Structure formats: structure tokens, C-alpha cells
Coordinates of C-alpha atoms in Angstrom, one line a residue:
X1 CA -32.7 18.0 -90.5
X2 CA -31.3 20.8 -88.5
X3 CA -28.3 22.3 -91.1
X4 CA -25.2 21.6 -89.9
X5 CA -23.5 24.6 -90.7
X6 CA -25.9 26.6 -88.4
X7 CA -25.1 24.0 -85.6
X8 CA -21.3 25.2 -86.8
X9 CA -21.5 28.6 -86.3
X10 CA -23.7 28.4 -83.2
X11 CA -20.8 26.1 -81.6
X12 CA -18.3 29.3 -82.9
X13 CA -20.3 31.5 -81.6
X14 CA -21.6 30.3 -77.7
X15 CA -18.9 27.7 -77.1
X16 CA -15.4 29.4 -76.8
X17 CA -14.3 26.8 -73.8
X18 CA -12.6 23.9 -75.4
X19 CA -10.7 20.8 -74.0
X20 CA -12.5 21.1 -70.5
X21 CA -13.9 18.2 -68.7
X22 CA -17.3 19.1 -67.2
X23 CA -19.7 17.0 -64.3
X24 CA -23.1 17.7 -63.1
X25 CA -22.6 17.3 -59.3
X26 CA -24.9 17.6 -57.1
X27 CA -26.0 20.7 -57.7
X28 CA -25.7 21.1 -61.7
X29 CA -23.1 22.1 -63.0
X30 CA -20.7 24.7 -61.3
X31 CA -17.0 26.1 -62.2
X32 CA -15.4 29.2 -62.6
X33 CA -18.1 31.2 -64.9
X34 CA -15.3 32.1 -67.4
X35 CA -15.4 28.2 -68.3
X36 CA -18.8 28.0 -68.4
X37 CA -20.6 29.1 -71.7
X38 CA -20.0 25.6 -73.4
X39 CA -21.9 24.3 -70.3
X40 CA -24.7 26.4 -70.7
X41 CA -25.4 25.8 -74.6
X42 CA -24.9 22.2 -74.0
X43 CA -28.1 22.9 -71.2
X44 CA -30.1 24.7 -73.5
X45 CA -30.1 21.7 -75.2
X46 CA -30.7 19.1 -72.9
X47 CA -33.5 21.2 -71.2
X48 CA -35.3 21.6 -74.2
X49 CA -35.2 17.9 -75.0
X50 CA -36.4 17.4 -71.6
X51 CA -39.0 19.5 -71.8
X52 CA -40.2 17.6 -75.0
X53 CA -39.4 14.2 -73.6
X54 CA -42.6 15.4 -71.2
X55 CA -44.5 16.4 -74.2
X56 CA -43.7 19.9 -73.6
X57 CA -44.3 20.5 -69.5
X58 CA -42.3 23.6 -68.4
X59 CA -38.6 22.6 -67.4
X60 CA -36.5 24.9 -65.2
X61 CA -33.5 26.1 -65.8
X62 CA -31.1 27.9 -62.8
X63 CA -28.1 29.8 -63.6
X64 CA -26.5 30.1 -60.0
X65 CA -23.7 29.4 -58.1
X66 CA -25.1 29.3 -54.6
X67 CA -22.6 29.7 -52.0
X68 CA -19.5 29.9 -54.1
X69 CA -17.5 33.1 -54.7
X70 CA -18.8 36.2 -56.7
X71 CA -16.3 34.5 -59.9
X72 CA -18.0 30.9 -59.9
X73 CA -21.3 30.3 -61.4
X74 CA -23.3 27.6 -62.8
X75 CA -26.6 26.0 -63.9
X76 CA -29.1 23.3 -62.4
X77 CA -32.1 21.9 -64.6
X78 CA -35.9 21.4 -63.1
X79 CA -38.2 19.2 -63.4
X80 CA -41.5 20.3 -63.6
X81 CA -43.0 19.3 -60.6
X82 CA -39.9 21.1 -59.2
X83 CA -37.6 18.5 -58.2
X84 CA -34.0 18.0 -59.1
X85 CA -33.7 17.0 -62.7
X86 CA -33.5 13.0 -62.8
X87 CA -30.2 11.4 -62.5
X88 CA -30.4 9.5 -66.1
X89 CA -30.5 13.3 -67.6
X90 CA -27.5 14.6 -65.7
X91 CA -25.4 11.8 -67.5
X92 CA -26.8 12.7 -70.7
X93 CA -26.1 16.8 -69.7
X94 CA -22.5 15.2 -68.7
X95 CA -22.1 13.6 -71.8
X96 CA -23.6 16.7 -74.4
X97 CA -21.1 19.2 -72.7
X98 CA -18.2 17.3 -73.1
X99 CA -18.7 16.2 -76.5
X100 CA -19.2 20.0 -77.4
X101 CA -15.8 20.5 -75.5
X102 CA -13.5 18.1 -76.4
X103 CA -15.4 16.4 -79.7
X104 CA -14.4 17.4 -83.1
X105 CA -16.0 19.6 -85.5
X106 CA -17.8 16.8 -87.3
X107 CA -18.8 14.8 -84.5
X108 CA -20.5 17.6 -82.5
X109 CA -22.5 18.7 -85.7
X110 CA -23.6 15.0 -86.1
X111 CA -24.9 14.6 -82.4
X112 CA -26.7 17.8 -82.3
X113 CA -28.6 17.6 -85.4
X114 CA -29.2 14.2 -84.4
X115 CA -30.4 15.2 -81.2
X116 CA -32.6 17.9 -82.3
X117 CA -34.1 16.2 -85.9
X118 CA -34.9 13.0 -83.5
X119 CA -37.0 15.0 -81.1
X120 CA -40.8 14.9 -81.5
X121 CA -42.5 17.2 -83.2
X122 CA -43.5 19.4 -79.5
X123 CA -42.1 22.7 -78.9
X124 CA -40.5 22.8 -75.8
X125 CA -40.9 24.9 -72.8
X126 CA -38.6 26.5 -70.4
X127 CA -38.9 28.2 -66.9
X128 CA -35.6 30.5 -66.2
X129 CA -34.3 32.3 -63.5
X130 CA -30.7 33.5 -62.8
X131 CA -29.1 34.8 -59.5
X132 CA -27.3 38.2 -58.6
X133 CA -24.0 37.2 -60.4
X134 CA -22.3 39.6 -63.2
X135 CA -21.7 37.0 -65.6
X136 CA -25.2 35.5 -65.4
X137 CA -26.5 37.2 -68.1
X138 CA -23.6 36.1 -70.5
X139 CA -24.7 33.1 -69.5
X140 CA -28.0 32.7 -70.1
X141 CA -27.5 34.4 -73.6
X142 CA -25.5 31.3 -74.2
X143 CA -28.4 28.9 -72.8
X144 CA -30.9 31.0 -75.1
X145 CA -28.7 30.4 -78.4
X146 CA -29.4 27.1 -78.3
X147 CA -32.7 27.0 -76.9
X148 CA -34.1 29.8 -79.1
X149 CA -32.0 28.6 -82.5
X150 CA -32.5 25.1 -82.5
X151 CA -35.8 24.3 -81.1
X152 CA -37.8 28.0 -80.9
X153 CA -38.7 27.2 -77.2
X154 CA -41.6 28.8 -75.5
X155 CA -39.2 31.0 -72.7
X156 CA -40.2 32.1 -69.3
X157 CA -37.3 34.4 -68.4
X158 CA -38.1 35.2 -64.4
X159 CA -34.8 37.1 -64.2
X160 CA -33.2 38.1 -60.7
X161 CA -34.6 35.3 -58.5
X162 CA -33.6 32.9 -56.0
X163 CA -33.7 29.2 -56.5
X164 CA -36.7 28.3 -54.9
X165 CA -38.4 30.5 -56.2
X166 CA -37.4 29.5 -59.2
X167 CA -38.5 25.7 -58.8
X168 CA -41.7 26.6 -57.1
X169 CA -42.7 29.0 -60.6
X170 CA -41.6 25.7 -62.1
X171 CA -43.9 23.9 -60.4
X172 CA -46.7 26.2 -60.4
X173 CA -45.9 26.5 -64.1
X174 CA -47.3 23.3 -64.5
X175 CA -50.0 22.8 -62.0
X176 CA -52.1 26.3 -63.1
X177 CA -53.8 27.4 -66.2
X178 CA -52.8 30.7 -67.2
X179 CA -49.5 33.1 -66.3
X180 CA -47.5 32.7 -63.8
X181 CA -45.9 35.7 -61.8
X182 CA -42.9 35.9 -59.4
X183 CA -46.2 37.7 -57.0
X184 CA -47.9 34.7 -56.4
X185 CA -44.6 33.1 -54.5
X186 CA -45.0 36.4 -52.0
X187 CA -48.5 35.9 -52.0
X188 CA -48.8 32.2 -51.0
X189 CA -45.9 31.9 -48.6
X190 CA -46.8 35.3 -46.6
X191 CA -51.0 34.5 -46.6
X192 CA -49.4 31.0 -44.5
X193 CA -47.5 32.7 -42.6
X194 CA -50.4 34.9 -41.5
X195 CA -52.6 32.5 -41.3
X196 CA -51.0 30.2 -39.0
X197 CA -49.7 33.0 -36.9
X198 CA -53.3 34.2 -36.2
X199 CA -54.7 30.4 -35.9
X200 CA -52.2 30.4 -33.0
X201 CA -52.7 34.6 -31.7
X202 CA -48.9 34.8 -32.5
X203 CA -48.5 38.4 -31.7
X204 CA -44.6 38.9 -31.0
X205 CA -41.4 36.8 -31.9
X206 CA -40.4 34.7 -28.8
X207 CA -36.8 36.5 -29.2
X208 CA -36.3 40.0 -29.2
X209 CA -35.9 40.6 -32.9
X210 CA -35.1 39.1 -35.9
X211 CA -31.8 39.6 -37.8
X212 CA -31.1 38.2 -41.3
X213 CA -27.9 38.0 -43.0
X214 CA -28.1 37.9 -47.2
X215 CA -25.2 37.3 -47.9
X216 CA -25.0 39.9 -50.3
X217 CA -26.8 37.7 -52.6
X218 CA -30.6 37.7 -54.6
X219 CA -32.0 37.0 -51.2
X220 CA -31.9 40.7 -50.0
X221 CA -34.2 42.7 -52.3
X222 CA -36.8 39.3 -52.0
X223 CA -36.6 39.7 -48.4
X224 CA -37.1 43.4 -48.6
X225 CA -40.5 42.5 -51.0
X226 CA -41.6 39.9 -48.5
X227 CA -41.0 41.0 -45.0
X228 CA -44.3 43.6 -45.4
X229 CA -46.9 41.3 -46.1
X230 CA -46.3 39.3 -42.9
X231 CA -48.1 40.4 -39.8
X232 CA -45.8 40.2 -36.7
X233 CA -42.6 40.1 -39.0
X234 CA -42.6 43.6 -40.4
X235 CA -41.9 45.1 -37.3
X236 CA -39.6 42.8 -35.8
X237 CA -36.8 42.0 -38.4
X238 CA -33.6 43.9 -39.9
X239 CA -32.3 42.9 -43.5
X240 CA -28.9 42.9 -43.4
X241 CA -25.8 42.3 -46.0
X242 CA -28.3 42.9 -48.7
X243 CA -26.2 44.5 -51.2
X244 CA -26.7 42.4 -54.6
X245 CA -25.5 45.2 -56.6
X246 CA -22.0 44.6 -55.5
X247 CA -20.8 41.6 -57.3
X248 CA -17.6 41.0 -55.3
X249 CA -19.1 40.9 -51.7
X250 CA -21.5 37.8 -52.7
X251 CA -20.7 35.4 -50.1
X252 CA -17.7 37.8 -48.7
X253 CA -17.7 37.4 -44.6
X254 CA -21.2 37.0 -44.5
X255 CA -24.0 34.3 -45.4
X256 CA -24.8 30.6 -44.2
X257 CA -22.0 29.1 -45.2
X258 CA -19.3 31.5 -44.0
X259 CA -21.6 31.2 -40.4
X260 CA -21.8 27.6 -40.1
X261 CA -18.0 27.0 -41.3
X262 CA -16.3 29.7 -39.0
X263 CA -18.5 29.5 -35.9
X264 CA -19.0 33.4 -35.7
X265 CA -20.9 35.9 -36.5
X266 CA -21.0 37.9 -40.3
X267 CA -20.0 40.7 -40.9
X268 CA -22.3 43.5 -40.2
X269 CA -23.5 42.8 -37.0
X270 CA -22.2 45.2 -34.8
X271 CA -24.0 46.5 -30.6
X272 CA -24.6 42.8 -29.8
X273 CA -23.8 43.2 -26.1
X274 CA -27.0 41.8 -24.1
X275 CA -28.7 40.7 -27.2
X276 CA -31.5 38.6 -27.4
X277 CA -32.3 38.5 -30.7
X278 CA -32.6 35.5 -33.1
X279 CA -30.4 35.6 -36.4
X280 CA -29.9 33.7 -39.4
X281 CA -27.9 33.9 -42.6
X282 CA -29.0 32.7 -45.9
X283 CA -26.6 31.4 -48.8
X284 CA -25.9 33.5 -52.3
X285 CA -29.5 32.3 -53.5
X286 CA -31.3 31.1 -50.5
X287 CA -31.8 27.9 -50.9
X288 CA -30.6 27.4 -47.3
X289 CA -30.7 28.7 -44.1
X290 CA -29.0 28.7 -40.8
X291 CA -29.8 30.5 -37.5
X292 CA -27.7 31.6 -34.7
X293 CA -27.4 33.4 -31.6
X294 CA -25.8 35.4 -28.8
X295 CA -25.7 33.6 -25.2
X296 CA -25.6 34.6 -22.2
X297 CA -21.8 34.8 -22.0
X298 CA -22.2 36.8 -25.2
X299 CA -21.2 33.7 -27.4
X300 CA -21.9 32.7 -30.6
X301 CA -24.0 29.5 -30.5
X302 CA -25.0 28.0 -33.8
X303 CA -28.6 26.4 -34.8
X304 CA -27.6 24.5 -37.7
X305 CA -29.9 21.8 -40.1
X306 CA -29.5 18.9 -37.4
X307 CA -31.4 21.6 -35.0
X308 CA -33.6 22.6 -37.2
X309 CA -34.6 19.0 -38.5
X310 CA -34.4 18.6 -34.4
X311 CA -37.2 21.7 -34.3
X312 CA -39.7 20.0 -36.7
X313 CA -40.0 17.1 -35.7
X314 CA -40.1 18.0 -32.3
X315 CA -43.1 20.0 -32.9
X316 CA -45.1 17.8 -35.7
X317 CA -44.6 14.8 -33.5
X318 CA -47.2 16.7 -30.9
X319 CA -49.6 17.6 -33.7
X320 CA -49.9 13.8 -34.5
X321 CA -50.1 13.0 -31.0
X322 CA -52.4 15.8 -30.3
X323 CA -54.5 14.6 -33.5
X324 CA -54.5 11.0 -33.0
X325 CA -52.6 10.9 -36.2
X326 CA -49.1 9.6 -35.2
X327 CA -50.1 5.8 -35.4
X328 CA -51.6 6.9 -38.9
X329 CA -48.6 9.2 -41.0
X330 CA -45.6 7.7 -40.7
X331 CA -42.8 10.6 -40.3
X332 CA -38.8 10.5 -40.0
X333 CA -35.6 12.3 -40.3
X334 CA -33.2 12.1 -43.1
X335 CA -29.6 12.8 -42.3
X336 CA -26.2 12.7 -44.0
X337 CA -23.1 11.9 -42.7
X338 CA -22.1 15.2 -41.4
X339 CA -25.2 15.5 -39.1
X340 CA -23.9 15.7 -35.1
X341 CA -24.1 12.9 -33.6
X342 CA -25.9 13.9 -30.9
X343 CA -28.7 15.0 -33.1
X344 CA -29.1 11.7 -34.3
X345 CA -29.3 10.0 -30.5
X346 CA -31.8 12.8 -29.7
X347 CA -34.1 12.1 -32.4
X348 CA -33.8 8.2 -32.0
X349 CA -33.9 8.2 -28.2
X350 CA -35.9 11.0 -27.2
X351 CA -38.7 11.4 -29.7
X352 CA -39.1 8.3 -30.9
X353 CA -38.7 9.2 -34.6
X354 CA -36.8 7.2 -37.3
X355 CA -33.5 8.3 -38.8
X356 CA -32.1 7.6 -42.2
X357 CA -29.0 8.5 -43.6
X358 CA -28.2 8.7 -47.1
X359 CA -25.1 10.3 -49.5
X360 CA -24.4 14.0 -49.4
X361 CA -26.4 16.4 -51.7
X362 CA -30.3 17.4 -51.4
X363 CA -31.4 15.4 -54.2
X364 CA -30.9 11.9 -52.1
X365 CA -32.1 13.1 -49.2
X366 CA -35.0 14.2 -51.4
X367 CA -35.5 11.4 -52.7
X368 CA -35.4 9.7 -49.7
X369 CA -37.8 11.5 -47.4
X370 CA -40.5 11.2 -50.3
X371 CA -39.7 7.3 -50.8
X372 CA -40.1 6.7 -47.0
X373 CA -41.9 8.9 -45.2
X374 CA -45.9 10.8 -45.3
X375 CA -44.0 13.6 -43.1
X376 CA -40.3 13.7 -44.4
X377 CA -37.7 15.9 -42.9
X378 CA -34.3 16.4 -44.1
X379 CA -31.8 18.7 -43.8
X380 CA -28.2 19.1 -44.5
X381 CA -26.2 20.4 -41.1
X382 CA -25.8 23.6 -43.4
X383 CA -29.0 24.1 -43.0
X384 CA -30.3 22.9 -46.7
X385 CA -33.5 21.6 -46.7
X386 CA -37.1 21.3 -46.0
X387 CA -40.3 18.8 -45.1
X388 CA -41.9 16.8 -47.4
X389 CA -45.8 15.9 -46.7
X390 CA -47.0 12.7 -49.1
X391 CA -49.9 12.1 -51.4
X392 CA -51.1 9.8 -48.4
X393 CA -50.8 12.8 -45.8
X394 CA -53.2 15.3 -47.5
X395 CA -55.5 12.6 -48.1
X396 CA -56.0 11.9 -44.7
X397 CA -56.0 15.0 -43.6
X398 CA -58.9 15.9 -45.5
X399 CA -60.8 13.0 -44.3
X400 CA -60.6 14.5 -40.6
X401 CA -63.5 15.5 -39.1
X402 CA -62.8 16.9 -35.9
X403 CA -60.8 20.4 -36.9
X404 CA -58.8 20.5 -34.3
X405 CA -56.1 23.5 -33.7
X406 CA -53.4 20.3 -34.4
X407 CA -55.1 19.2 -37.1
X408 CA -55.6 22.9 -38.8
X409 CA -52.0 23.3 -37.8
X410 CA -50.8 20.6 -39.8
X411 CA -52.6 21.4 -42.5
X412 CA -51.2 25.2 -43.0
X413 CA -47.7 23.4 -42.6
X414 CA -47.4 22.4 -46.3
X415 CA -48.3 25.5 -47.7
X416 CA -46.2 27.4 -45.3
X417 CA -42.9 25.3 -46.0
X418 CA -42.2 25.1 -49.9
X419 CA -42.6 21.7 -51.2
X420 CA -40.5 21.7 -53.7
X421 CA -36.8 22.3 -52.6
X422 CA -34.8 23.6 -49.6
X423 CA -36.3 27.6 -49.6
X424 CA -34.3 29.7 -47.0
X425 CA -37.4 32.2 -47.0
X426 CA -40.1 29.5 -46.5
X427 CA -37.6 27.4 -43.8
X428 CA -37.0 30.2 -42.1
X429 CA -40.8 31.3 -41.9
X430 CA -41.7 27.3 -40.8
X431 CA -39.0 27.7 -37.9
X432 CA -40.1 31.0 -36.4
X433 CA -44.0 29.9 -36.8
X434 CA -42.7 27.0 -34.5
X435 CA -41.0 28.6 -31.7
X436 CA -43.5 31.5 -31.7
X437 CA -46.0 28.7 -31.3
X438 CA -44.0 27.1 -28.9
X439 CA -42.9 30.3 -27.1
X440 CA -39.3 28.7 -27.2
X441 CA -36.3 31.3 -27.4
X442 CA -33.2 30.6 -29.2
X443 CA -31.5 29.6 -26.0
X444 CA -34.6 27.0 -25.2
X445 CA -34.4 25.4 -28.8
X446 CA -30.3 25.1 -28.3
X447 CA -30.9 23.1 -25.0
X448 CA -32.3 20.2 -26.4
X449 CA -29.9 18.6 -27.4
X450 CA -25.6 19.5 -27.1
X451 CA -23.6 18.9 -29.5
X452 CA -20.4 16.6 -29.9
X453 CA -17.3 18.9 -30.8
X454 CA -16.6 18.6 -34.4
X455 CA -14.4 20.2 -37.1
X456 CA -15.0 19.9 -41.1
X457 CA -11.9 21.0 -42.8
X458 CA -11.1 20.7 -46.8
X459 CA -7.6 19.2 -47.9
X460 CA -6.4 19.7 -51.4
X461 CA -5.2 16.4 -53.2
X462 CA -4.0 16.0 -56.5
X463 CA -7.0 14.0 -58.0
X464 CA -10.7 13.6 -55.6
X465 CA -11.5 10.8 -57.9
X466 CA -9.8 8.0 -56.3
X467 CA -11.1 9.1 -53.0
X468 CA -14.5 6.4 -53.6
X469 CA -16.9 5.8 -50.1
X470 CA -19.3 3.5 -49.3
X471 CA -22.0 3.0 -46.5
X472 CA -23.6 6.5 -47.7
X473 CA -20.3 8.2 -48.1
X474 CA -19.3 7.0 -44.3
X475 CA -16.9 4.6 -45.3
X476 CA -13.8 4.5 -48.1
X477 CA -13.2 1.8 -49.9
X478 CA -10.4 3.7 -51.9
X479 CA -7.3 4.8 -51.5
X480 CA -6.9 0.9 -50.7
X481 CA -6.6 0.3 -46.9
X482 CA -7.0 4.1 -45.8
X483 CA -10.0 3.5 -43.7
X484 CA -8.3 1.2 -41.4
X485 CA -6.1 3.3 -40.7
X486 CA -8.6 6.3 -39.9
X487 CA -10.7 3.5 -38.0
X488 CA -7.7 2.8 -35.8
X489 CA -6.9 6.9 -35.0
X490 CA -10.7 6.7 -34.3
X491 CA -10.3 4.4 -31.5
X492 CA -8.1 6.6 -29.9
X493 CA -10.7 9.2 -29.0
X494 CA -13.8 9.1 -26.7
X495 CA -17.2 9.0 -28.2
X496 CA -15.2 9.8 -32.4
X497 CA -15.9 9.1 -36.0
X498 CA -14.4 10.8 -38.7
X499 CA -15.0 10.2 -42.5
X500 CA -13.6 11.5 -45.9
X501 CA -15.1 12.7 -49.0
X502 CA -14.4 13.8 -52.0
X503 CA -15.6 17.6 -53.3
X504 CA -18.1 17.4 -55.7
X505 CA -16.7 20.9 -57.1
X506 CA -13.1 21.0 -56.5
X507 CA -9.9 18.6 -56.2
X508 CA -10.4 18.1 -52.2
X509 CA -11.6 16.4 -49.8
X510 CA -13.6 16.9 -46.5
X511 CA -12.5 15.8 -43.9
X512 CA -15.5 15.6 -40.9
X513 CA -14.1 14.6 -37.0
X514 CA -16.1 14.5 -34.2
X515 CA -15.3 13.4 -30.7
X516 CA -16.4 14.0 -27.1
X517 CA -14.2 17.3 -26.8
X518 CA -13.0 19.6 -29.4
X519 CA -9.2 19.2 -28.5
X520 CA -10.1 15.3 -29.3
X521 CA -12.1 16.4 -32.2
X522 CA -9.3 18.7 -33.7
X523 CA -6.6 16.3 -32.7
X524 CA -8.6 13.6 -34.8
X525 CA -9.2 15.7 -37.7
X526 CA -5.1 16.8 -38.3
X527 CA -4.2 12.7 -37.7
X528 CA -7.2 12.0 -40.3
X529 CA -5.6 14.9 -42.8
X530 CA -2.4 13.7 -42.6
X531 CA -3.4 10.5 -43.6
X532 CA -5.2 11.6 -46.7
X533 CA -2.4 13.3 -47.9
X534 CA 0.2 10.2 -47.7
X535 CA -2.3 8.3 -49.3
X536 CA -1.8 10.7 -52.6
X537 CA 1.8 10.6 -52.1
X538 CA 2.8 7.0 -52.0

């Protein structure tokens, strides 16, 4: 029996945020980092009975904020094949943090001792990693005094990383015998990218250059490690906003979310007159990606997820084709709500390839393009995301006898594109192996499709909870008759939808419009905004 006067002073000790009222969204857990430290005991916790749960296979543990401000931070837990931890856990990571946060003295010494005397007699094993943040390593001392004092876990501490790497040393953690070193993500990623670049006598970018934004974040000094071993790349692309040791320019004017959400360029990208080069802006720990460029009007165009779900599945469909494989792997898209609807006709209409939509947040679509599809694509329009190649898909791929260049192409694809989760490094590698194999140029890829107009904007309310959807978040069925009346400003407007959502972070909502020109498109998003707010004022 643990002693409850050491679960007493640990709680002193690591827990100083009381009376809060925590949720593991869709990404973990993620707040303001002073609020935090009761969070990340509680996870210390749950990880390690996790890990034991799986009689002792690594777990990961993430202590980032992603594209949040320099002041936020927070914590995602792994599985060990490197997936999102499964949704029963979050409840019970829900539960433990709250309990610690509002419970009294008594009852949190009871539920921890019970939780730690009940587990089996395995020590547990944890993977960790921690983004560019000042307070992370406050945090993770609070994760360790719980993990360390309660259960003695077996601790990987990877440091500075980003996220996928993070899940990939997770998942390599548990697939190979021996140690497991931050080189061997360099190693695999960049030997695919050479190999499939000389498979193909890629010798030059099809754009002039390659620029990419960091956002400030752990992305820059990994992109600065990587960027040498690739052949073709080394000379070709400029690191920019790579300055993680400045804690309060994380995410400040620059990186994929500031990109995709303003329509402009970040900051630090200055002579772009006649440029052709390709760019693209990672997040604070690069677990997406988007790319961009300057037209011929010298105007920012934006090559968001739906383009680059667009992009691979433009060019796997001709591998199976090429291969005689397309009757045999079944692939499709996965979408959420916010993908352009254009993208979706495109991918229907014009190649022929099956589109599902499912809720916001990478874990469905996750989920979704493993349950469904040998080849699954998915990304979020901000560009989070990856493809996802199935048990079935290797195994017929290795029963192929004639080695063609489509069916040695399709083979490289897994290892060149992380398998794991979303990778901003890997993604961005997979896109520019395709239009160098393709001999497309940003300008080419953007013409495939155009757009509807669209504006996403964020409204503050009073309380997100009772804003509840339905139909994979397209459709509310609370506030009571509000979607009626957004169905009815819909109809008002050419080729429109518009749908509301609740933050999974903050007390807003989004509020997504779309419509067959942008004066329609920002039209329907203020009518659709002023609805939501007199449905919290009634």
C-alpha cells in the first residue's frame, strides 16, 4: 500500500492548481502552463498505469502546446504503437486531474493509493519528449514526481523534440530490441527521401527553391539537423523563423497556423518580387504543415491540407493504375467539415476516389482512414496529417512480382511518410518527392482545383458547452432551433454552407462560411456570428 502521507506531500508539492476544471481535448490536455502542474502529475499517473495496463510497452508522453502562444502549454499521452492514446483513457486522465483539483485531502490520497497498490506488479515504462517552451521543464518535473515516486518508471527523457518525433521513438520503442536514439528518425526519413529521389533521377526541386517557416518553434534546429542528409534538398532550401531560443516569438507572425488563418505571408520573408519559389510554414512542434506561394501577380496563394490530400491521392491513384493495383487496395480521403468544398467535388468527381468526413481533431480522422481504407489519407485543411498504408497493403505489395518503378514507388511511400501521426518534416518531404516526380510547380498543383471563398472566424460566448453538433460536427442540435436559422441565411447565398463549433480549448466558437464569392462568404459568416451571439443572450 502506497503511504498516504507520501501521496500527501507529493500532492503539496507538484499540485499548487486547485479548484480548476480540466478536459483532454483533442489534443491532450492544453491551458495556460501556469494552471498546468496538477495536469501533468495527474499524467504521470495515468501514463504509467497505461504503460502497465500493456504489461509494461513504452507509453509516450508530450509536453507541448503546438500552435498556441509561447504562455500556453500542455501534454498528450501515446500509445505505443504511436497513436493517440485511446479515448476510454482520456476520461480516466479527465477524471484523475480533477479529482486532484477539486477533491479533498482524503479522497485524493484514497484514489491514488488505490490506483497505484491495484496496479500489477510491472514496472512501467515511459517515452518523453517536450517542445521549445520555457515552462516545459517545470512541467515535466511535475510529470516525473509522480512517475518516478509512485511507480519507479523506467524513463526515456528525449528532451527538445517535436511531436512526431516523439511518437515515432514511441513506436520504434516498441518494435526494436535495444536503444533507441533521436538519430535513427534522421536516419530513416532522409535514406527515403534519397532513395526515392534517385529511383526517380530527381535532381532539382520543380520550384526554384524551398523556403520553410518554423515558427520559431522545435522545428528549426531539427530542420537545420535534417536538411544535410538529403541529396537535392541541401542545396535548395532556407530555414527560416528558426529561433527556439526566444520563448516569446513561438508562433509570433509566423508558422502554419498564423499562414493559413491570415492568408499572407510570415514574417521574415522579405525580396519576393518575381519569386518562384515553394514555401511552407510548420506549427510550434511540427506536427503540421502548410505550403504556399507567390503568383504571378505577386499574390499570396495558399496550398492548404485539402491540396495536399488533393496532391496524394492524385499521384498514388496513378501508381495503382500504373501497377494494376487500384482494383486491389482500396484508398480514400478523409475530410472534416472545414475541408473546401471544392476539394471534396474534385476528389469525388475527378479522380474517382471516396471521401469521408468525420469530427474535427486528428485522432478520428485517424481512426477513420485505418478503419476504411489500405491507402488512407487525411488531412485537416491546416494542413495536419498524413497517409496511412494497411496491414493488407504491405502484404500485397510484397507478393508483387513484377518491380515496377510504380510498384517500387509505392513501396518507399510508407517509409518516406511517418506512419504514426501528422509529421510536418516527413509531409513535407512526401509532397515535394511528388511534385519533383511529377515535375509540377506550385502554380500547376494550385490549378487543379479552385477554391470556394471561405472565412473561419472565432466568436467568444459565455459558455462552448451548450453549443452540441451533430452530422460530424456539420450540424447543431443545440442552442435549440439555431441551425434553422443558419440553414435559412444559407439559402440566401450561391453555392454556401456554414457550420458552428465549439473550441475544444477556449470558450468560442468557429464559425466556418463558404459561398461562391468571398463578399457572399463574408456576408454569411457576420449573419452566422450574429446569430451565435443572440443565441447566448436570450
Amino acid at each position: 500500500m502506497v503511504e498516504g502521507q507520501l501521496v500527501d506531500e507529493l500532492v503539496a508539492k507538484y499540485c499548487t492548481t486547485r479548484g480548476y476544471r480540466y478536459s483532454y481535448g483533442t489534443a491532450g490536455f492544453r491551458d495556460d502552463a501556469g494552471r498546468l502542474d496538477t495536469v501533468m502529475f495527474a499524467t504521470g499517473i495515468i501514463a504509467c498505469l497505461r504503460s502497465i495496463a500493456l504489461d509494461g510497452k513504452p507509453v509516450g508522453v508530450m509536453i507541448t502546446a503546438s500552435h498556441n502562444p509561447a504562455s500556453d502549454n500542455g501534454v498528450k499521452i501515446v500509445e505505443p504503437d504511436g497513436s493517440m492514446l485511446v479515448q476510454t483513457w482520456e476520461t480516466r486522465a479527465t477524471e484523475l486531474a480533477n479529482l486532484i483539483s477539486s477533491g479533498s485531502a482524503a479522497e485524493i490520497r484514497r484514489r491514488i493509493a488505490e490506483l497505484v497498490t491495484s496496479a500489477a506488479d510491472v514496472r512501467p515504462r515511459l517515452v518523453i519528449g517536450r517542445d521549445s517552451r520555457v515552462s516545459g521543464p517545470h512541467l515535466l518535473e511535475c510529470l516525473l514526481g509522480s512517475a518516478n515516486s509512485l511507480f519507479q518508471a523506467q524513463i526515456k527523457d528525449y528532451g527538445l523534440v517535436t511531436t512526431p518525433q516523439l511518437h515515432y521513438l514511441t513506436s520504434r520503442s516498441l518494435s526494436v530490441d535495444g536503444p533507441v536514439e533521436e538519430e535513427d528518425y534522421f536516419v530513416d526519413f532522409s535514406s527515403a527521401w534519397n532513395e526515392i529521389t534517385r529511383l526517380h533521377d530527381v535532381e532539382r526541386l520543380p520550384s526554384a527553391g524551398l523556403v520553410v517557416d518554423c515558427a520559431n518553434g522545435i522545428g528549426g534546429p531539427k530542420m537545420h539537423s535534417f536538411i544535410p542528409r538529403c541529396r537535392v534538398l541541401s542545396e535548395a532550401t532556407t530555414v527560416i523563423n528558426d529561433n527556439c531560443a526566444d520563448a516569446l516569438s513561438l508562433n509570433r507572425g509566423c508558422g502554419a497556423d498564423f499562414v493559413k488563418t491570415n492568408q499572407r505571408l510570415p514574417d521574415g520573408i522579405r525580396d519576393t518580387d518575381g519569386d518562384s519559389r515553394l514555401y511552407c510554414s510548420f506549427d510550434g512542434d511540427a506536427d503540421r504543415v502548410v505550403f504556399y506561394y507567390l503568383n504571378e501577380d505577386n499574390r499570396f496563394q495558399l496550398l492548404d491540407g485539402d491540396r495536399i490530400s488533393a496532391l496524394f491521392a492524385y499521384f498514388i491513384a496513378q501508381l495503382l493504375e500504373q501497377s494494376g493495383l487500384r482494383s486491389v487496395l482500396s484508398m480514400g480521403v478523409v475530410q472534416t467539415a472545414y475541408a473546401n468544398g471544392s476539394s471534396t467535388q474534385y476528389l469525388q468527381n475527378h479522380l474517382k476516389v471516396p471521401v469521408t468526413c468525420t469530427k474535427t481533431g486528428v485522432k478520428h480522422l485517424h481512426h477513420e482512414a485505418v478503419t476504411h481504407y489500405d491507402i488512407g489519407i487525411y488531412f485537416e485543411a491546416n494542413g495536419h496529417g498524413t497517409v496511412i498504408f494497411s496491414d493488407h497493403f504491405y502484404a500485397t505489395l510484397r507478393t508483387q512480382t513484377h518491380n515496377s518503378l510504380a510498384t517500387k514507388t509505392l513501396k518507399l511511400l510508407p517509409q518516406l511518410i511517418n506512419q504514426t501521426v501528422g509529421d510536418a518534416i516527413s509531409d513535407m518531404l512526401g509532397v515535394l518527392a511528388v511534385l519533383s516526380i511529377l515535375k509540377w510547380s506550385p502554380a500547376r498543383w494550385a490549378n487543379e482545383f479552385t477554391d470556394l471563398p471561405n472565412l473561419l472566424i472565432k466568436v467568444i460566448v459565455p459558455d462552448r458547452s451548450q453549443f452540441i453538433t451533430t452530422d460530424q460536427e456539420r450540424k447543431l442540435i443545440s442552442p435549440e432551433g439555431l441551425q434553422e436559422k443558419i440553414d435559412k441565411a444559407v439559402s440566401k447565398f450561391h453555392s454556401a454552407r456554414s457550420f458552428v463549433r465549439a473550441s475544444g480549448t477556449e470558450d468560442a466558437v468557429r464559425v466556418y462560411a463558404e459561398a461562391a464569392t468571398q463578399q457572399e462568404a463574408n456576408e454569411l459568416s457576420a449573419i452566422v456570428s450574429k446569430l451565435v451571439l443572440e443565441s447566448c443572450y436570450k
